[in-house]
């Protein structure tokens, strides 16, 4: 089990390369962050706010995770 970061404002946190495997990030505020090389295997991203965030190089990000987040046109997703 990973860390419980549900509902946390993480906008000032450097999460590049972070081990977020299995973390609970439900409704967490990740706006504008780079998650480059962050391990998101099994992370619960339901309703996480990733508007303006860069998830393009996040590790183990799945389609269901991408569909569960709140994003906008400025969110960078893996190709």
mmCIF file of C-alpha atoms in Angstrom:
data_model
loop_
_atom_site.group_PDB
_atom_site.id
_atom_site.type_symbol
_atom_site.label_atom_id
_atom_site.label_comp_id
_atom_site.label_asym_id
_atom_site.label_seq_id
_atom_site.Cartn_x
_atom_site.Cartn_y
_atom_site.Cartn_z
ATOM 1 C CA UNK A 1 0.000 0.000 0.000
ATOM 2 C CA UNK A 2 1.182 3.463 -0.845
ATOM 3 C CA UNK A 3 0.816 6.808 0.847
ATOM 4 C CA UNK A 4 -2.614 8.333 1.441
ATOM 5 C CA UNK A 5 -2.451 11.747 -0.230
ATOM 6 C CA UNK A 6 -6.198 12.013 -0.832
ATOM 7 C CA UNK A 7 -7.420 15.594 -1.016
ATOM 8 C CA UNK A 8 -3.932 17.055 -0.475
ATOM 9 C CA UNK A 9 -2.707 20.195 -2.237
ATOM 10 C CA UNK A 10 0.535 18.966 -3.798
ATOM 11 C CA UNK A 11 1.103 21.871 -6.184
ATOM 12 C CA UNK A 12 4.319 22.931 -4.407
ATOM 13 C CA UNK A 13 5.703 19.378 -4.254
ATOM 14 C CA UNK A 14 8.366 18.103 -6.650
ATOM 15 C CA UNK A 15 6.959 14.739 -7.726
ATOM 16 C CA UNK A 16 9.343 14.092 -10.622
ATOM 17 C CA UNK A 17 10.649 10.554 -10.212
ATOM 18 C CA UNK A 18 8.500 9.962 -7.116
ATOM 19 C CA UNK A 19 7.446 6.485 -6.064
ATOM 20 C CA UNK A 20 3.657 6.848 -5.994
ATOM 21 C CA UNK A 21 3.051 3.132 -6.491
ATOM 22 C CA UNK A 22 -0.276 2.266 -4.876
ATOM 23 C CA UNK A 23 -0.737 5.796 -3.505
ATOM 24 C CA UNK A 24 -4.213 7.131 -2.845
ATOM 25 C CA UNK A 25 -4.400 10.466 -4.675
ATOM 26 C CA UNK A 26 -8.184 10.738 -4.683
ATOM 27 C CA UNK A 27 -9.156 14.390 -5.369
ATOM 28 C CA UNK A 28 -5.533 15.498 -4.837
ATOM 29 C CA UNK A 29 -4.512 18.830 -6.370
ATOM 30 C CA UNK A 30 -1.729 18.110 -8.855
ATOM 31 C CA UNK A 31 -2.356 21.131 -11.104
ATOM 32 C CA UNK A 32 0.655 22.223 -13.116
ATOM 33 C CA UNK A 33 2.993 19.518 -11.804
ATOM 34 C CA UNK A 34 5.433 17.414 -13.771
ATOM 35 C CA UNK A 35 5.095 13.724 -12.971
ATOM 36 C CA UNK A 36 8.048 12.844 -15.196
ATOM 37 C CA UNK A 37 9.305 9.327 -14.374
ATOM 38 C CA UNK A 38 6.923 9.074 -11.391
ATOM 39 C CA UNK A 39 5.814 5.490 -10.732
ATOM 40 C CA UNK A 40 2.002 5.513 -10.788
ATOM 41 C CA UNK A 41 1.449 1.743 -10.823
ATOM 42 C CA UNK A 42 -1.761 1.048 -8.930
ATOM 43 C CA UNK A 43 -2.178 4.677 -7.817
ATOM 44 C CA UNK A 44 -5.789 5.732 -7.226
ATOM 45 C CA UNK A 45 -6.196 8.961 -9.196
ATOM 46 C CA UNK A 46 -9.984 9.273 -9.049
ATOM 47 C CA UNK A 47 -10.959 12.935 -9.319
ATOM 48 C CA UNK A 48 -7.332 14.063 -8.987
ATOM 49 C CA UNK A 49 -6.995 17.531 -10.508
ATOM 50 C CA UNK A 50 -4.251 17.337 -13.136
ATOM 51 C CA UNK A 51 -5.172 20.419 -15.156
ATOM 52 C CA UNK A 52 -1.971 21.795 -16.666
ATOM 53 C CA UNK A 53 0.066 18.850 -15.354
ATOM 54 C CA UNK A 54 2.573 16.897 -17.434
ATOM 55 C CA UNK A 55 1.859 13.174 -17.258
ATOM 56 C CA UNK A 56 3.448 12.453 -20.637
ATOM 57 C CA UNK A 57 6.442 10.602 -19.169
ATOM 58 C CA UNK A 58 4.847 9.143 -16.037
ATOM 59 C CA UNK A 59 5.539 5.447 -15.536
ATOM 60 C CA UNK A 60 2.805 2.777 -15.561
ATOM 61 C CA UNK A 61 -0.060 5.249 -16.111
ATOM 62 C CA UNK A 62 -3.083 3.303 -17.374
ATOM 63 C CA UNK A 63 -6.034 4.328 -19.500
ATOM 64 C CA UNK A 64 -8.489 3.844 -16.569
ATOM 65 C CA UNK A 65 -6.311 6.143 -14.443
ATOM 66 C CA UNK A 66 -6.271 8.764 -17.210
ATOM 67 C CA UNK A 67 -10.060 8.543 -17.518
ATOM 68 C CA UNK A 68 -10.555 9.009 -13.759
ATOM 69 C CA UNK A 69 -8.733 12.347 -13.425
ATOM 70 C CA UNK A 70 -9.970 15.905 -13.900
ATOM 71 C CA UNK A 71 -8.005 17.299 -16.821
ATOM 72 C CA UNK A 72 -8.201 19.976 -19.488
ATOM 73 C CA UNK A 73 -6.601 20.862 -22.820
ATOM 74 C CA UNK A 74 -3.360 21.863 -21.061
ATOM 75 C CA UNK A 75 -2.867 18.446 -19.437
ATOM 76 C CA UNK A 76 -0.102 16.501 -21.187
ATOM 77 C CA UNK A 77 -0.871 12.792 -21.434
ATOM 78 C CA UNK A 78 1.232 9.920 -22.808
ATOM 79 C CA UNK A 79 0.861 9.359 -26.532
#
